[in-house]
Amino acid sequence: MTSIEEKLSQLRQFETSRLLLRPVTLDDAQAMFQYASDEENVRFAFKRNETIDDTKAMIAKIYLAKPLGLYGIVEKESDTFIGTLDLQNLNVDLGRAEIGYCLNKRFWNQGYATEATKAFIKLYFEELKMNLLIAQHDTANPASGRVMEKAGMLFSHNMPYDKIDDKDLSRLITSATYVITKEDYFNALELTKKAETSR
């Protein structure tokens, strides 16, 4: 296990003002199935789950098999499991990885995805000491890009013909890529501190 993986193993749970991010378990299957079975909800995320067993299998395959950097998002006030935030494609040598998220649509447009992403970015650079974080979204889903921007990530480029849409094989996806480097993060942090002290 690398030092980064060791640190991730110690960051199994963290909180924001409204959210608890913690490991996903099979006890979350029913709450996850509520949105994983909704085609509109998961259109740009993954194949719709047709049964609760599909959701349990997904949890076992992804969240239980290799849980480091994978979090369930819980609304603290209602103690409701509302989605996931995932660290993907970790490259320890380069100090880079990708981030993805999926939220129950009942909780869209409340700033939860941005809140969770911003909190993770803080841990990513301050605790894990990483160099670069990447996020991508289908350009047909601009709302996801707005989350990335609000979380402090910067638009990098569009990649045309990036992949085939597995729900419409005739459609070739253009992916928008957002990034934030450690320099971006700490420079923005310093500017925020200066602005606060000058008030």
Coordinates of C-alpha atoms in Angstrom, one line a residue:
M1 CA 0.0 0.0 0.0
T2 CA 1.4 3.4 -1.0
S3 CA 1.5 6.4 1.3
I4 CA -1.4 8.0 -0.6
E5 CA -3.4 4.8 -0.2
E6 CA -2.6 4.7 3.5
K7 CA -3.8 8.3 3.9
L8 CA -7.0 7.4 2.0
S9 CA -7.6 4.5 4.3
Q10 CA -7.5 7.0 7.2
L11 CA -9.9 9.4 5.4
R12 CA -12.8 7.0 5.2
Q13 CA -15.2 9.6 6.5
F14 CA -15.5 13.4 6.6
E15 CA -18.2 16.0 7.0
T16 CA -19.4 19.3 5.6
S17 CA -22.0 21.6 7.2
R18 CA -24.8 19.6 5.7
L19 CA -23.3 16.3 4.5
L20 CA -21.6 13.2 5.9
L21 CA -19.4 11.3 3.4
R22 CA -18.7 7.8 4.5
P23 CA -18.2 4.3 3.0
V24 CA -21.0 2.7 1.0
T25 CA -22.5 -0.5 2.4
L26 CA -25.1 -3.0 1.3
D27 CA -27.5 -1.2 3.8
D28 CA -27.5 1.7 1.3
A29 CA -28.9 -0.5 -1.5
Q30 CA -32.5 0.5 -1.2
A31 CA -31.7 4.3 -1.1
M32 CA -29.3 3.9 -4.1
F33 CA -31.8 1.9 -6.1
Q34 CA -34.3 4.8 -5.8
Y35 CA -32.1 6.8 -8.1
A36 CA -30.1 4.1 -9.9
S37 CA -33.4 2.7 -11.3
D38 CA -34.4 6.1 -12.7
E39 CA -33.2 6.5 -16.3
E40 CA -33.3 10.3 -16.1
N41 CA -31.2 10.3 -12.9
V42 CA -28.4 8.1 -14.2
R43 CA -28.5 9.0 -17.9
F44 CA -25.0 10.3 -17.9
A45 CA -23.6 8.1 -15.1
F46 CA -24.2 4.4 -15.6
K47 CA -26.6 1.7 -16.9
R48 CA -30.0 1.9 -15.1
N49 CA -30.4 -0.7 -12.5
E50 CA -33.5 -2.8 -13.2
T51 CA -33.7 -4.6 -9.9
I52 CA -32.5 -4.1 -6.3
D53 CA -30.2 -7.1 -6.9
D54 CA -28.5 -5.0 -9.7
T55 CA -27.8 -2.3 -7.1
K56 CA -26.5 -4.8 -4.5
A57 CA -24.2 -6.3 -7.2
M58 CA -22.9 -2.8 -8.1
I59 CA -22.2 -2.0 -4.5
A60 CA -20.4 -5.3 -4.0
K61 CA -18.4 -5.0 -7.2
I62 CA -17.4 -1.3 -6.8
Y63 CA -17.8 0.0 -3.3
L64 CA -17.0 -3.1 -1.3
A65 CA -14.3 -4.6 -3.5
K66 CA -12.0 -1.5 -3.6
P67 CA -13.5 1.1 -1.2
L68 CA -10.6 3.5 -0.9
G69 CA -11.6 7.0 -2.2
L70 CA -15.3 5.9 -2.7
Y71 CA -17.9 7.7 -0.6
G72 CA -21.6 7.6 0.1
I73 CA -23.1 11.0 0.5
V74 CA -25.6 11.4 3.4
E75 CA -27.8 14.4 4.1
K76 CA -27.1 14.9 7.8
E77 CA -30.4 16.6 8.7
S78 CA -32.6 13.7 7.4
D79 CA -29.9 11.0 7.7
T80 CA -30.7 10.1 4.0
F81 CA -28.3 8.5 1.6
I82 CA -28.4 10.8 -1.4
G83 CA -25.6 9.7 -3.7
T84 CA -21.9 8.9 -4.2
L85 CA -18.6 10.7 -4.7
D86 CA -15.9 8.6 -6.3
L87 CA -12.1 9.0 -6.7
Q88 CA -11.2 7.1 -9.9
N89 CA -8.1 6.3 -12.0
L90 CA -5.6 7.1 -9.2
N91 CA -2.1 7.5 -10.5
V92 CA 0.2 7.6 -7.5
D93 CA 3.4 8.3 -9.5
L94 CA 1.9 11.4 -11.1
G95 CA -0.1 12.4 -8.1
R96 CA -3.3 12.7 -10.1
A97 CA -6.8 11.1 -10.2
E98 CA -10.3 11.8 -11.5
I99 CA -13.4 12.5 -9.5
G100 CA -17.0 11.6 -10.3
Y101 CA -20.3 12.0 -8.5
C102 CA -24.0 10.9 -8.8
L103 CA -26.9 12.4 -6.8
N104 CA -30.5 11.4 -6.3
K105 CA -32.4 13.9 -8.4
R106 CA -34.6 14.8 -5.4
F107 CA -31.5 16.5 -4.1
W108 CA -30.4 18.3 -7.3
N109 CA -30.1 22.1 -7.4
Q110 CA -29.4 22.4 -3.6
G111 CA -25.6 22.7 -3.9
Y112 CA -24.9 19.3 -2.4
A113 CA -22.7 18.0 -5.2
T114 CA -20.6 21.2 -5.1
E115 CA -20.4 21.1 -1.3
A116 CA -19.2 17.5 -1.4
T117 CA -16.7 18.1 -4.2
K118 CA -15.2 21.2 -2.6
A119 CA -14.7 19.4 0.7
F120 CA -13.0 16.5 -1.1
I121 CA -10.8 18.8 -3.1
K122 CA -9.6 20.3 0.2
L123 CA -8.6 16.9 1.5
Y124 CA -7.2 15.9 -1.8
F125 CA -4.6 18.7 -1.8
E126 CA -4.1 19.4 1.9
E127 CA -4.1 15.8 3.2
L128 CA -3.2 13.6 0.3
K129 CA -0.7 16.1 -1.1
M130 CA -1.8 15.3 -4.7
N131 CA -0.8 17.3 -7.8
L132 CA -3.8 17.3 -10.1
L133 CA -7.5 16.4 -10.0
I134 CA -9.5 15.8 -13.2
A135 CA -13.3 15.7 -13.8
Q136 CA -15.1 15.0 -17.1
H137 CA -18.7 15.2 -18.2
D138 CA -20.7 14.6 -21.3
T139 CA -21.2 18.0 -23.0
A140 CA -24.9 17.1 -23.2
N141 CA -25.0 17.4 -19.4
P142 CA -23.8 20.9 -18.7
A143 CA -25.2 20.9 -15.2
S144 CA -22.3 18.6 -14.2
G145 CA -19.8 21.2 -15.5
R146 CA -21.4 23.9 -13.4
V147 CA -20.7 21.8 -10.3
M148 CA -17.1 21.5 -11.3
E149 CA -16.8 25.2 -11.9
K150 CA -18.4 26.1 -8.6
A151 CA -16.1 23.7 -6.8
G152 CA -13.1 25.6 -8.1
M153 CA -12.1 23.5 -11.1
L154 CA -11.1 25.1 -14.4
F155 CA -12.3 24.1 -17.9
S156 CA -9.4 22.5 -19.8
H157 CA -10.8 21.2 -23.1
N158 CA -13.4 19.3 -25.0
M159 CA -12.6 15.9 -26.4
P160 CA -14.7 15.1 -29.4
Y161 CA -15.5 11.5 -30.3
D162 CA -14.3 10.5 -26.8
K163 CA -16.5 7.4 -26.3
I164 CA -19.6 5.6 -27.6
D165 CA -22.8 6.2 -25.6
D166 CA -23.6 2.8 -24.3
K167 CA -27.3 3.8 -24.1
D168 CA -27.4 5.0 -27.7
L169 CA -24.7 3.2 -29.8
S170 CA -25.2 5.6 -32.7
R171 CA -24.1 8.6 -30.5
L172 CA -20.5 9.6 -30.1
I173 CA -19.8 11.5 -26.9
T174 CA -17.9 14.8 -26.6
S175 CA -16.4 15.0 -23.1
A176 CA -15.6 18.2 -21.4
T177 CA -12.6 18.1 -19.1
Y178 CA -12.1 20.2 -16.0
V179 CA -8.9 20.3 -13.9
I180 CA -7.5 21.8 -10.7
T181 CA -3.8 21.7 -9.9
K182 CA -2.3 22.0 -6.4
E183 CA -1.1 25.5 -7.5
D184 CA -4.6 26.5 -8.5
Y185 CA -6.0 25.3 -5.2
F186 CA -3.4 27.0 -2.9
N187 CA -3.4 30.2 -4.9
A188 CA -7.2 30.5 -4.6
L189 CA -6.9 29.7 -0.9
E190 CA -4.4 32.5 -0.4
L191 CA -6.5 35.0 -2.3
T192 CA -9.5 34.1 -0.2
K193 CA -7.5 34.6 3.0
K194 CA -6.2 38.0 1.8
A195 CA -9.8 39.0 0.9
E196 CA -11.0 38.0 4.3
T197 CA -8.3 39.9 6.2
S198 CA -8.8 43.1 4.2
R199 CA -12.5 43.4 5.1

